[in-house]
mmCIF file of C-alpha atoms in Angstrom:
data_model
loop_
_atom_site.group_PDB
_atom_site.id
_atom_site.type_symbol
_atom_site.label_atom_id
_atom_site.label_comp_id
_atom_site.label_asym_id
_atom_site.label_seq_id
_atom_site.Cartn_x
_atom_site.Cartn_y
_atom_site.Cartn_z
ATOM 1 C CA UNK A 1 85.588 62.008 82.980
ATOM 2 C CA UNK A 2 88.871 60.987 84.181
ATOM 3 C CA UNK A 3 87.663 62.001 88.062
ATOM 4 C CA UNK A 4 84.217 59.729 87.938
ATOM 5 C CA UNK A 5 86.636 56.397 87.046
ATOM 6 C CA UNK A 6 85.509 53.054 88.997
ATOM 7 C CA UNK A 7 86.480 49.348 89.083
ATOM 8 C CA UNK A 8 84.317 46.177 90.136
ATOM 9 C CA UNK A 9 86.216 42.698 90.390
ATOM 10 C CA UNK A 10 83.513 40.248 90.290
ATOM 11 C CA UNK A 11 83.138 36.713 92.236
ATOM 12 C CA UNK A 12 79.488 36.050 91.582
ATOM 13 C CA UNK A 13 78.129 35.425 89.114
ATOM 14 C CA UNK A 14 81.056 34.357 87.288
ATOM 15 C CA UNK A 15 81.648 31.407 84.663
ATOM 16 C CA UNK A 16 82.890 27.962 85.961
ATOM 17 C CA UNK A 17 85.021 25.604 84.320
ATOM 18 C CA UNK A 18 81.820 23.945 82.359
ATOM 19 C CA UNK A 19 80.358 27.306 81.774
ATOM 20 C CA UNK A 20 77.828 26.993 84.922
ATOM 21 C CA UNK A 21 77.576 30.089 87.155
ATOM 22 C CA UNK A 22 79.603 29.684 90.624
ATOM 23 C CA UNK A 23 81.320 32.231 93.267
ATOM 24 C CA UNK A 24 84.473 32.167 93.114
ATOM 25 C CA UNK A 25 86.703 32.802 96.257
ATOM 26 C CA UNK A 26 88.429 36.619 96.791
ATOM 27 C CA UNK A 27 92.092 36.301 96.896
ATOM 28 C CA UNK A 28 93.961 38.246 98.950
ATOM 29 C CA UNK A 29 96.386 39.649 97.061
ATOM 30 C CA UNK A 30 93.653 40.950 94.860
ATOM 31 C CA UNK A 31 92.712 43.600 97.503
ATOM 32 C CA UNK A 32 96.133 45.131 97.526
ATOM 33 C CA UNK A 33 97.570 44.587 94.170
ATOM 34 C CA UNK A 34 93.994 46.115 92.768
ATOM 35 C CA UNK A 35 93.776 49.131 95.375
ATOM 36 C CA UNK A 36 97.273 50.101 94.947
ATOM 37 C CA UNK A 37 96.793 50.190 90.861
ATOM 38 C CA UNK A 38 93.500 51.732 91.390
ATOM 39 C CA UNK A 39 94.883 54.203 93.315
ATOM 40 C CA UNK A 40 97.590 55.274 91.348
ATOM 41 C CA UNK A 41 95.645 55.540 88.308
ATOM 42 C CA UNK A 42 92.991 57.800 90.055
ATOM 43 C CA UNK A 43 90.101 55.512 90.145
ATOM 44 C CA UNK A 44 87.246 56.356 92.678
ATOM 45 C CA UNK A 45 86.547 53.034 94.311
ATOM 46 C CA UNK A 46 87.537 49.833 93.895
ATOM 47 C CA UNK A 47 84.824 47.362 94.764
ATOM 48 C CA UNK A 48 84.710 43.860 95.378
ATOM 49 C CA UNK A 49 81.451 41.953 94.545
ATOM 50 C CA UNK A 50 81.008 38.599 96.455
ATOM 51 C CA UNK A 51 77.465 37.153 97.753
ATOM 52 C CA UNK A 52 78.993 35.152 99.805
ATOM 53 C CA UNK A 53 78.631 36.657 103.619
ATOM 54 C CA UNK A 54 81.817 34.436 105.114
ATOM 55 C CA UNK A 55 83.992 36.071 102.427
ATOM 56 C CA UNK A 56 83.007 39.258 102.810
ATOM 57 C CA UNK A 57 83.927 39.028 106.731
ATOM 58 C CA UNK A 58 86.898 38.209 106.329
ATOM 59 C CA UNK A 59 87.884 40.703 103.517
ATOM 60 C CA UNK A 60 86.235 42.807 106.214
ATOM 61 C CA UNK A 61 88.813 41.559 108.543
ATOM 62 C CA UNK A 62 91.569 42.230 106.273
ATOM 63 C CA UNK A 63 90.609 45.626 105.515
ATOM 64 C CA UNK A 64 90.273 46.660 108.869
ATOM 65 C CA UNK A 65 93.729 45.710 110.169
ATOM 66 C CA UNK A 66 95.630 47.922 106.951
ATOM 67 C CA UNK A 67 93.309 50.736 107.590
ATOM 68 C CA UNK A 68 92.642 50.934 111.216
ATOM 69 C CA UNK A 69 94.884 48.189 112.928
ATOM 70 C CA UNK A 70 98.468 47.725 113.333
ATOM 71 C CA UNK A 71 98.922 47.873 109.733
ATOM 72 C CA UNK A 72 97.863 51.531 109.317
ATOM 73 C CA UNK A 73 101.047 52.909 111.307
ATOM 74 C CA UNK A 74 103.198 49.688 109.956
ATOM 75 C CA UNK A 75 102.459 50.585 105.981
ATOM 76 C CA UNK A 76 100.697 53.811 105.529
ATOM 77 C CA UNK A 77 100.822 53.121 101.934
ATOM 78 C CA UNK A 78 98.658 50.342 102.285
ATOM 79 C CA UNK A 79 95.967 51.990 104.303
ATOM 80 C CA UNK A 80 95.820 54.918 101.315
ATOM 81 C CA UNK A 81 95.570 52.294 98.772
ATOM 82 C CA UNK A 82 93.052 50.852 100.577
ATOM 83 C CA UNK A 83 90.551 54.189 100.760
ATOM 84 C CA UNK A 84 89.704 53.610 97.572
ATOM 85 C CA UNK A 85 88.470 49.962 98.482
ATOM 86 C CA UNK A 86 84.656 48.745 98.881
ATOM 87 C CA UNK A 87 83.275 45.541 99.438
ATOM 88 C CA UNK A 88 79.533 44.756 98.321
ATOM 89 C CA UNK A 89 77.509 41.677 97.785
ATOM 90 C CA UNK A 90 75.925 42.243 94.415
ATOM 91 C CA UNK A 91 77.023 44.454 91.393
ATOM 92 C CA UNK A 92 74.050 45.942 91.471
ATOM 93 C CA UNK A 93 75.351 47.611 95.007
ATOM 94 C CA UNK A 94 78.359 49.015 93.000
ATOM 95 C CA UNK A 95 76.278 50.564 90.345
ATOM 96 C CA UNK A 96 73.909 52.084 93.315
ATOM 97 C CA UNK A 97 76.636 53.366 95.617
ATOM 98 C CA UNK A 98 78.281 55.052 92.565
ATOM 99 C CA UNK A 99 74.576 56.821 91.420
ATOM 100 C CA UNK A 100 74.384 58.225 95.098
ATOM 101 C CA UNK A 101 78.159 59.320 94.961
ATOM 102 C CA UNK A 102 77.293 61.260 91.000
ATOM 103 C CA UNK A 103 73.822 61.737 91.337
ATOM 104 C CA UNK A 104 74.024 59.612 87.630
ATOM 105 C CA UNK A 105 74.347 56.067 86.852
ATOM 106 C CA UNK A 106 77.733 55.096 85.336
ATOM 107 C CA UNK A 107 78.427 53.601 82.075
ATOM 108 C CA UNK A 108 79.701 49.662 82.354
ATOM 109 C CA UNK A 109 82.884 48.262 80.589
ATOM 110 C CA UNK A 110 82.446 44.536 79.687
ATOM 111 C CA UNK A 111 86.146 43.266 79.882
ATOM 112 C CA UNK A 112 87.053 39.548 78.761
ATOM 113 C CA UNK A 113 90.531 37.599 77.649
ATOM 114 C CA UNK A 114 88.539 36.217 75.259
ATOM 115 C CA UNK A 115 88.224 37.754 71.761
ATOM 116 C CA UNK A 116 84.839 38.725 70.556
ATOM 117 C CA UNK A 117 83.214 40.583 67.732
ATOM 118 C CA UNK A 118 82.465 44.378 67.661
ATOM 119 C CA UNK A 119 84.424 45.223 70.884
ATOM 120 C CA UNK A 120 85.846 48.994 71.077
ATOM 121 C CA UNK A 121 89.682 49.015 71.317
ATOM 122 C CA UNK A 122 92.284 50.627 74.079
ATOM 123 C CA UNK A 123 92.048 53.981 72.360
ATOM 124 C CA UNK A 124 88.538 54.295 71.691
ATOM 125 C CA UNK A 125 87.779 53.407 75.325
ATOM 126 C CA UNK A 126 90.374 56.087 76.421
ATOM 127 C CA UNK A 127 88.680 58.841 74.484
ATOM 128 C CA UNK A 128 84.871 57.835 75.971
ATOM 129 C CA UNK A 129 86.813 58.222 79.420
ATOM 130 C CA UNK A 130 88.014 61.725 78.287
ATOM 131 C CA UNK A 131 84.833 62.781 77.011
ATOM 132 C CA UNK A 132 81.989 61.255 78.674
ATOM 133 C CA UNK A 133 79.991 63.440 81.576
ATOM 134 C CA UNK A 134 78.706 60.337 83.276
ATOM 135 C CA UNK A 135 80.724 58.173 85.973
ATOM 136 C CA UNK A 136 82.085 55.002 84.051
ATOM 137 C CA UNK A 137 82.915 51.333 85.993
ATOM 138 C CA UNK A 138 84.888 48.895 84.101
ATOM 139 C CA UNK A 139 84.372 45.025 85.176
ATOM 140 C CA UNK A 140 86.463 42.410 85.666
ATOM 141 C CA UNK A 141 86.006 38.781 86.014
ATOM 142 C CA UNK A 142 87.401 35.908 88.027
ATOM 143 C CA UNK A 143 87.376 32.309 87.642
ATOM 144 C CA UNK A 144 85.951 31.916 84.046
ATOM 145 C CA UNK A 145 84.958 35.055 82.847
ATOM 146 C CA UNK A 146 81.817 36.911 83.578
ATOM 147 C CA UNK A 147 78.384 35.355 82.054
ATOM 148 C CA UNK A 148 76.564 36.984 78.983
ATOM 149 C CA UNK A 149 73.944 38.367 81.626
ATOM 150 C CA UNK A 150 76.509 40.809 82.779
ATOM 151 C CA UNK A 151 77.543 41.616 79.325
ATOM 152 C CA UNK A 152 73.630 42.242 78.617
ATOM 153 C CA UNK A 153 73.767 45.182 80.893
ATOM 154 C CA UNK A 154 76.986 46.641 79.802
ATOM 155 C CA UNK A 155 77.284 49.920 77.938
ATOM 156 C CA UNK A 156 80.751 48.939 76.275
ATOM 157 C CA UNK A 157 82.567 46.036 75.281
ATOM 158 C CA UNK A 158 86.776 46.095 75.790
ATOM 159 C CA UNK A 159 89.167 44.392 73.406
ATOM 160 C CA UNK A 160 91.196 42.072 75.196
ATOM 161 C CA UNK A 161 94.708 42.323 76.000
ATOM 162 C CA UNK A 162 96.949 40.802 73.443
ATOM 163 C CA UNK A 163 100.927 40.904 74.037
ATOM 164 C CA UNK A 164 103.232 40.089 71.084
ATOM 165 C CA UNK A 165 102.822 35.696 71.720
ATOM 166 C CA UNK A 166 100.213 33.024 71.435
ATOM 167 C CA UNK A 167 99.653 32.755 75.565
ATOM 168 C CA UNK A 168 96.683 35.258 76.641
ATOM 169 C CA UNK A 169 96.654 34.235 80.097
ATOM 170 C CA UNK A 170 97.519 36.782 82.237
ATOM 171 C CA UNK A 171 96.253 36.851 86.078
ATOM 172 C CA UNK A 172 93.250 39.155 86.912
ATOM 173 C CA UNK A 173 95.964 41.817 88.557
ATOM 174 C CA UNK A 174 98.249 41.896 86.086
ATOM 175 C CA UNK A 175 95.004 42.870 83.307
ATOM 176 C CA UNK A 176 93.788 45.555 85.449
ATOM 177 C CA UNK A 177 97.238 46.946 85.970
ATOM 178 C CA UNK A 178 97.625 47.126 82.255
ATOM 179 C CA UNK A 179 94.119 48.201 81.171
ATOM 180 C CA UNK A 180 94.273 51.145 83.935
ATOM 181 C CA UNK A 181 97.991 52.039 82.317
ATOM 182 C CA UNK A 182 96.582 52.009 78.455
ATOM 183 C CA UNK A 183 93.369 53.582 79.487
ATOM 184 C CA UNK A 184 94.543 56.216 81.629
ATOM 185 C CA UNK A 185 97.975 56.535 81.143
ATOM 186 C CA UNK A 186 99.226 59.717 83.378
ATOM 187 C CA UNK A 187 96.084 61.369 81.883
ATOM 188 C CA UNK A 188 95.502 64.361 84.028
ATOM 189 C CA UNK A 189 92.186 66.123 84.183
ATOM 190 C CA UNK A 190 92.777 69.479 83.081
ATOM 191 C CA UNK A 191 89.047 70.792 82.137
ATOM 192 C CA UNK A 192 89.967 74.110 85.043
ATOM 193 C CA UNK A 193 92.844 74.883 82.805
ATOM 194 C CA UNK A 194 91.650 74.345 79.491
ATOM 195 C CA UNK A 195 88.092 75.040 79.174
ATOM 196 C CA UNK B 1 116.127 42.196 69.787
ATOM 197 C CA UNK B 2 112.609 40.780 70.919
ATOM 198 C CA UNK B 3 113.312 37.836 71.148
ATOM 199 C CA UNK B 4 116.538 38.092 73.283
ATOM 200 C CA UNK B 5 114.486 39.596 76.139
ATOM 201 C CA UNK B 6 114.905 38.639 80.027
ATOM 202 C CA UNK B 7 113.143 39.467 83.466
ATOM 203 C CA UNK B 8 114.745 39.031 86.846
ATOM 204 C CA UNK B 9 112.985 39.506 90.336
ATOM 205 C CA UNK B 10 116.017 39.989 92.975
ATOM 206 C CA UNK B 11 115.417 38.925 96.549
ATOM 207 C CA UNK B 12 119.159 39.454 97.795
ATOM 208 C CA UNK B 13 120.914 42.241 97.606
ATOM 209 C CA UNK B 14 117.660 44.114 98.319
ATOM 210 C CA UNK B 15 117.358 47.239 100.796
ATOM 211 C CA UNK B 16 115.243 46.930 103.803
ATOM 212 C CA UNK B 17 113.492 49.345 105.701
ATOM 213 C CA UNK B 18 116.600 51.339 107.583
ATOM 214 C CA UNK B 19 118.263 50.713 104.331
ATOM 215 C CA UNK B 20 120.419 48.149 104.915
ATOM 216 C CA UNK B 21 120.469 45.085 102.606
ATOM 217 C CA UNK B 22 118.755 42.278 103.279
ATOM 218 C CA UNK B 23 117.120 39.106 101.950
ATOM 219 C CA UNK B 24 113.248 39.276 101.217
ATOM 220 C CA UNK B 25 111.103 36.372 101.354
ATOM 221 C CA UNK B 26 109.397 34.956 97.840
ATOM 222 C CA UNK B 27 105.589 35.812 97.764
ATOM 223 C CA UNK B 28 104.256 32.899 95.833
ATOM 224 C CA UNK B 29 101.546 35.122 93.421
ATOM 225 C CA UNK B 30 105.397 36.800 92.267
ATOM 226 C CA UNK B 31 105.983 33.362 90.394
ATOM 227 C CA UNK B 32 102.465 32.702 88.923
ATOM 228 C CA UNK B 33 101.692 36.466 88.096
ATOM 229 C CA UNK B 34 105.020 37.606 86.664
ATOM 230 C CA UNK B 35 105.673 34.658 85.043
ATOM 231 C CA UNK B 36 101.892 34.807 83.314
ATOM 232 C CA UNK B 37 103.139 38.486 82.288
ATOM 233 C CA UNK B 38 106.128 37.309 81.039
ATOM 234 C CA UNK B 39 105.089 34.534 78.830
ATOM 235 C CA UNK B 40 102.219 36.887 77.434
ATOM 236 C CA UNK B 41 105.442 39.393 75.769
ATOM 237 C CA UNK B 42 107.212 36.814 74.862
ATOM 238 C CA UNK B 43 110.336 37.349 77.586
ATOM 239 C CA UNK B 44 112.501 34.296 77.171
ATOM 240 C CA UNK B 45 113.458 33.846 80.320
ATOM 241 C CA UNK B 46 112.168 35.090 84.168
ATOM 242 C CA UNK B 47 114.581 34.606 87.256
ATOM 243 C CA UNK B 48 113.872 34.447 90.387
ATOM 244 C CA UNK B 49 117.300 35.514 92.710
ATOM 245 C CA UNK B 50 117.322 34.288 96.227
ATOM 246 C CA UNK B 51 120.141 33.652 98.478
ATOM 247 C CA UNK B 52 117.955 31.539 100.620
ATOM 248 C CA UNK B 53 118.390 27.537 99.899
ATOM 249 C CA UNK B 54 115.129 26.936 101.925
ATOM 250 C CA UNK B 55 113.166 29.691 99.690
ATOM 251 C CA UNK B 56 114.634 28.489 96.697
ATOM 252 C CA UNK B 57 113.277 24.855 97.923
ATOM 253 C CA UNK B 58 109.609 25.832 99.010
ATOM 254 C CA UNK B 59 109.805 27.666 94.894
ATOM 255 C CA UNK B 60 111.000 24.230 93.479
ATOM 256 C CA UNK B 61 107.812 22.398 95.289
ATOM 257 C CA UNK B 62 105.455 24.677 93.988
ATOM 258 C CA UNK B 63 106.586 25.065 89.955
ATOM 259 C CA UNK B 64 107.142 21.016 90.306
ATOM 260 C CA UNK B 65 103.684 20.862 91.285
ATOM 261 C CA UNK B 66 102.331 23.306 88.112
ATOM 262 C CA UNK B 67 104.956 21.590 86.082
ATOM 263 C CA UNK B 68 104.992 17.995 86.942
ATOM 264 C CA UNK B 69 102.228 17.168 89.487
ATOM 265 C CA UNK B 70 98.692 17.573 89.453
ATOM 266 C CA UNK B 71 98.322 21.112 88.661
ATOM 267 C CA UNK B 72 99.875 20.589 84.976
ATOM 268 C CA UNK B 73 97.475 18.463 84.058
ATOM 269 C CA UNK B 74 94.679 20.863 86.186
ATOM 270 C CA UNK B 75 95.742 23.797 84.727
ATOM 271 C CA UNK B 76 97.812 23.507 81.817
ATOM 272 C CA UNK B 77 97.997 27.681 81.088
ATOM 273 C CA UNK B 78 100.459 27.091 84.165
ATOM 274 C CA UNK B 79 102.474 24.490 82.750
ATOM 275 C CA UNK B 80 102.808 26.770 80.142
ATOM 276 C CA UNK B 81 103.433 29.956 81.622
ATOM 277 C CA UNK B 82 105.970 28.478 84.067
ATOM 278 C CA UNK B 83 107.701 27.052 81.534
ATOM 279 C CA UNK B 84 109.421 30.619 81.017
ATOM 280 C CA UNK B 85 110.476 30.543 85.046
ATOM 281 C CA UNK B 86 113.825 29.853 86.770
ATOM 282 C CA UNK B 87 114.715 29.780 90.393
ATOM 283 C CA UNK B 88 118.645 31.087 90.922
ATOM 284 C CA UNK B 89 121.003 31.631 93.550
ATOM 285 C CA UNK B 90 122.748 35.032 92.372
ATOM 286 C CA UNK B 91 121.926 37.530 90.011
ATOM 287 C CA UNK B 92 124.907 36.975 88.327
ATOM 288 C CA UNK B 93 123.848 33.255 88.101
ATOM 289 C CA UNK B 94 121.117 34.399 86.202
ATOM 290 C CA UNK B 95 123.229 36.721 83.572
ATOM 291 C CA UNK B 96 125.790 33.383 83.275
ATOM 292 C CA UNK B 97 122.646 31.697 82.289
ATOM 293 C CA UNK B 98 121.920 34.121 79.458
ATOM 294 C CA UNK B 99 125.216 34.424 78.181
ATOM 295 C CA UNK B 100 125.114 30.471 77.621
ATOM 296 C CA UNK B 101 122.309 30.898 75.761
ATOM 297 C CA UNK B 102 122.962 33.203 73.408
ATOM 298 C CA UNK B 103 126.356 33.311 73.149
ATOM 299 C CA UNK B 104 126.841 37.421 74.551
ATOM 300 C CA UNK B 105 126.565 39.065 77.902
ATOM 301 C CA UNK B 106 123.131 40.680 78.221
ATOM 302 C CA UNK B 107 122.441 44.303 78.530
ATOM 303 C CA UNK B 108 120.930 45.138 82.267
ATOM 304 C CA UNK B 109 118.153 47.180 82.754
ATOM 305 C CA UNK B 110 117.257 48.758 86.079
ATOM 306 C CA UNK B 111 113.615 49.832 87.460
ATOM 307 C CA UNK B 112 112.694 51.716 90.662
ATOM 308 C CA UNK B 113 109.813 53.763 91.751
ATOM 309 C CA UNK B 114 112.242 56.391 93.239
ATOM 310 C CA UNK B 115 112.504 59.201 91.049
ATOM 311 C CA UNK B 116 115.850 59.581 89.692
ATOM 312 C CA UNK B 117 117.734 61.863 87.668
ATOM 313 C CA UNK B 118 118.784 60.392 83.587
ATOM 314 C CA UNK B 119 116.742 57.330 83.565
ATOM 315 C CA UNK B 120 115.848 56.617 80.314
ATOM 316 C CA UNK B 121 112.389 56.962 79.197
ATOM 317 C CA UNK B 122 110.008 54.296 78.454
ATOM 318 C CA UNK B 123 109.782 55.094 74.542
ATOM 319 C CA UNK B 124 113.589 55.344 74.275
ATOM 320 C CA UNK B 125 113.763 52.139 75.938
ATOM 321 C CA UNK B 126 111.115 50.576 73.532
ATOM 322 C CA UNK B 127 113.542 50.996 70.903
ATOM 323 C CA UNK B 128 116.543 50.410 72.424
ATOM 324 C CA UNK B 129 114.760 46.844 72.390
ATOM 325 C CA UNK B 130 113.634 46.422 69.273
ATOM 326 C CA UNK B 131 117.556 47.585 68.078
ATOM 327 C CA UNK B 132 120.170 46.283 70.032
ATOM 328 C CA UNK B 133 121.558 43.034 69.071
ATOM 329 C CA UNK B 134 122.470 41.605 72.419
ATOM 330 C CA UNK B 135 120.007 40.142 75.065
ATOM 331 C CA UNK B 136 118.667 42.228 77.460
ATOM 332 C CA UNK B 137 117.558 41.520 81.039
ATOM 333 C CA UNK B 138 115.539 43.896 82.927
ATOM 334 C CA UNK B 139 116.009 43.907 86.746
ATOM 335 C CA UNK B 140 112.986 44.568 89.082
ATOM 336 C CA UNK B 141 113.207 44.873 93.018
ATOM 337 C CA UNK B 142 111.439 44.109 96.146
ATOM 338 C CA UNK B 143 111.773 45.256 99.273
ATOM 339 C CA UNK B 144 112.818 48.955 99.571
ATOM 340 C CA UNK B 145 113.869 48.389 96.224
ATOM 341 C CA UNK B 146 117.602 47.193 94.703
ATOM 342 C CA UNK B 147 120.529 48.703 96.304
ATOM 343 C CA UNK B 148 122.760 51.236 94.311
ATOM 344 C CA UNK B 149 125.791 48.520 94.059
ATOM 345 C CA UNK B 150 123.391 46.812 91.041
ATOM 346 C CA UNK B 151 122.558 49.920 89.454
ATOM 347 C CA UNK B 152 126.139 50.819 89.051
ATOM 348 C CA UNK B 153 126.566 47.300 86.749
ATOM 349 C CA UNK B 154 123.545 48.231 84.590
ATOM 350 C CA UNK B 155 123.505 49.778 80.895
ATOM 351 C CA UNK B 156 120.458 51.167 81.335
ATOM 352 C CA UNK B 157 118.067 53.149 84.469
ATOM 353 C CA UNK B 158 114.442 52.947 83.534
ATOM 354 C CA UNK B 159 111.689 55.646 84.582
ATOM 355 C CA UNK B 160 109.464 54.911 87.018
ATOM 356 C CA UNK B 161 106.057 54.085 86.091
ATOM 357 C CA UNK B 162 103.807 56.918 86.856
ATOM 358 C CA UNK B 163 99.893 57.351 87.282
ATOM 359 C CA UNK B 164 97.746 60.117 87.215
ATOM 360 C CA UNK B 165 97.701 60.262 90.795
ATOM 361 C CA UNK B 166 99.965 61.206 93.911
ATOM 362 C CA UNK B 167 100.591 57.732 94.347
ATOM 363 C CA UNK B 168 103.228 55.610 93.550
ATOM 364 C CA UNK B 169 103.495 52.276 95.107
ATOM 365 C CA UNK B 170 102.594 49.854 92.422
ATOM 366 C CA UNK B 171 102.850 46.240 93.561
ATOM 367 C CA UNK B 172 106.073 44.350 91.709
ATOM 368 C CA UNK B 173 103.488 42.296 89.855
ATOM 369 C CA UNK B 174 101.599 45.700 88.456
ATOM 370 C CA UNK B 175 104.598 47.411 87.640
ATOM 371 C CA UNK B 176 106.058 44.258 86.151
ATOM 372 C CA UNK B 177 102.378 44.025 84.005
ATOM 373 C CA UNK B 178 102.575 47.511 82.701
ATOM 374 C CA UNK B 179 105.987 48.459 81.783
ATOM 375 C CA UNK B 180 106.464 45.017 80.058
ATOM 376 C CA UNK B 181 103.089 46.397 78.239
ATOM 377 C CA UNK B 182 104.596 49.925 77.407
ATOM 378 C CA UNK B 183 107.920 48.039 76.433
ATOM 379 C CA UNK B 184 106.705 45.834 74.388
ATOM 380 C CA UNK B 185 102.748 45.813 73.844
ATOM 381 C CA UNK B 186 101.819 43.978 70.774
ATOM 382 C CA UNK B 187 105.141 44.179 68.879
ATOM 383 C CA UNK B 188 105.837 41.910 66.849
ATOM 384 C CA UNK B 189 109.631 40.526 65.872
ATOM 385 C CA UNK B 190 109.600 41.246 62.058
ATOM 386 C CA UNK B 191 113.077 40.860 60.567
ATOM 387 C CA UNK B 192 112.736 37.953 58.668
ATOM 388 C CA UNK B 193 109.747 39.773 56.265
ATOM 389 C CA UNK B 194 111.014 43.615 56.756
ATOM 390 C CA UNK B 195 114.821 43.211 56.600
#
C-alpha cells in the first residue's frame, strides 16, 4: 500500500571493510537529504538505526533545532521534511514502532549495490507496493553493506541499481533518492476512487 | 548522444532568498555525491561554477586529497568517481570546455523545482538524448534556484521532478540522482551494433 511505505538507514550492524560487523557513524546530511526524499515520495517515517547512545544525542540535537529551534521559522521546509524522521537504537525498534502504528508487522526490503542471485527487480517491487495490505520498510545500509543476518529476516530481496557504466558506487542518498523515484514514481493512491 | 553528456552545478549567478543574485557557498557532499551519480550514467564531464577563488581553492584541496593524497589510495571508488569532476570559474568556462572537447557548442538544459509553463518532459528529454548529435550539458541550481538570465541561453527547460506527495524540495544531490536515473537509467550507447 502506497500509504503504509517506510525507510530504515542502518549504522549497526553493518559490514566493515574486512567483512566484521561495526557501527558506522550517522552523517549529517543523511538526515536531510533522506527526510526530504522520503517526504516527497510519501513515505511514513524515516528512521535512523544507531546503538550508539552519543550519536543518537546528537542527531537528537540536530533534529530539535530544524523542528523546534531557530531552524523551524528559518526553513520551514526542513522542519516538514523532518516529521517524517525517527531515530531508534535497534531495527528491531523500527519494525515495533511501525506494528503499533498498523496494528501489522511490515514486510522488509533487503537492498544491496552488490549483485546477487534471485533478487526481485524495480518493477516487481513496485507492484508488491501497489498490492500488498501490510506496511512494507525497505533497508538501507552504510559503511559496507548490511550483514546476511539482516538479509535472514527480510521478506524481499532488491536488485541493485545499475546505470548505463561499469562504476556502481553511488552514495547511500543518492540510492534512496533513486529507488524511492523507480519504486514510487508519482504513484498516487487512488483505492477511494477506484475501488 | 550518450556519450556527449554533461552536468553543471552553478554557484554564481544563483538567486537568494529576496531574489537577488548571489554567490552560494560549495557544500562538500555536492562534489562526492553528484559526482558518484554522475560517473554511475556515464556523464562525461561534472562542473562545478563558482565565482569565489577561495571556494574554488578549499574544492581543489579536497579532490587533490581523493585524487592524489591519501584518500586515492583509501578509497579508490573516489579516485574514480572524481575523475569525472571539474572546478570552474564561469558557466560559460564550463561550455568553452565542452566545445574543446568535442569540437561543437553543447546543447543547455535547464532544471528547477518551480513549476513552469512548456518545460519539456522527462521522456521527451530521454530521447532528445539519445538523438541529438551535439553534447549536451544539463544545468542544476542551488540556492533559490538559477536566475531567469540562464534560462533564456538554454535549448531546453526540464520538468520538475515530482513525488507523490505535496512536497517538493528535493535536495540538489536527490534531484541530481533521479532525473539523471529517468534520463538515462540503464541505457546503453548502441550505434556501433544497431546502426
Amino acid at each position: 500500500m502506497l500509504n503504509k511505505l517506510y525507510v530504515a538507514l542502518i549504522h549497526y550492524p553493518i559490514l566493515g571493510r574486512e567483512e566484521q560487523i561495526i557501527s558506522t557513524a550517522i552523517t549529517n546530511f543523511d538526515i536531510h537529504d533522506i527526510s526530504r526524499s522520503c517526504r516527497t515520495y510519501n513515505i511514513k517515517n524515516f528512521y535512523m538505526v544507531s546503538n550508539l547512545p552519543a550519536q543518537r544525542k546528537i542527531v537528537n540535537n540536530v533534529v530539535d533545532y530544524w523542528r523546534e529551534g531557530y531552524g523551524s521559522t528559518y526553513n520551514p521546509n526542513r522542519k516538514d521534511a523532518l516529521s517524517v524522521f525517527k531515530i531508534v537504537e535497534y531495527l528491531e525498534d523500527a519494525i515495533e514502532d511501525i506494528e503499533k502504528i498498523e496494528n501489522e508487522k511490515p514486510k522488509i526490503v533487503f537492498t544491496s549495490a552488490k549483485p546477487r542471485e534471485k533478487a526481485i527487480d524495480f518493477s516487481e517491487l513496485s507492484k508488491v507496493i501497489e498490492e500488498e495490505e501490510a506496511p512494507i520498510l525497505i533497508l538501507y545500509g552504510t559503511g559496507w553493506g548490511m550483514p546476511e543476518e539482516i538479509r535472514d529476516i527480510c521478506d524481499y530481496d532488491l536488485e541493485p541499481i545499475r546505470g548505463n557504466s561499469d562504476f556502481n558506487h553511488l552514495s547511500v542518498r543518492a540510492a534512496v533518492a533513486i529507488s524511492l523515484d523507480r519504486l514510487i514514481g508519482e504513484k498516487v493512491l487512488n483505492n477511494k476512487n477506484n475501488i
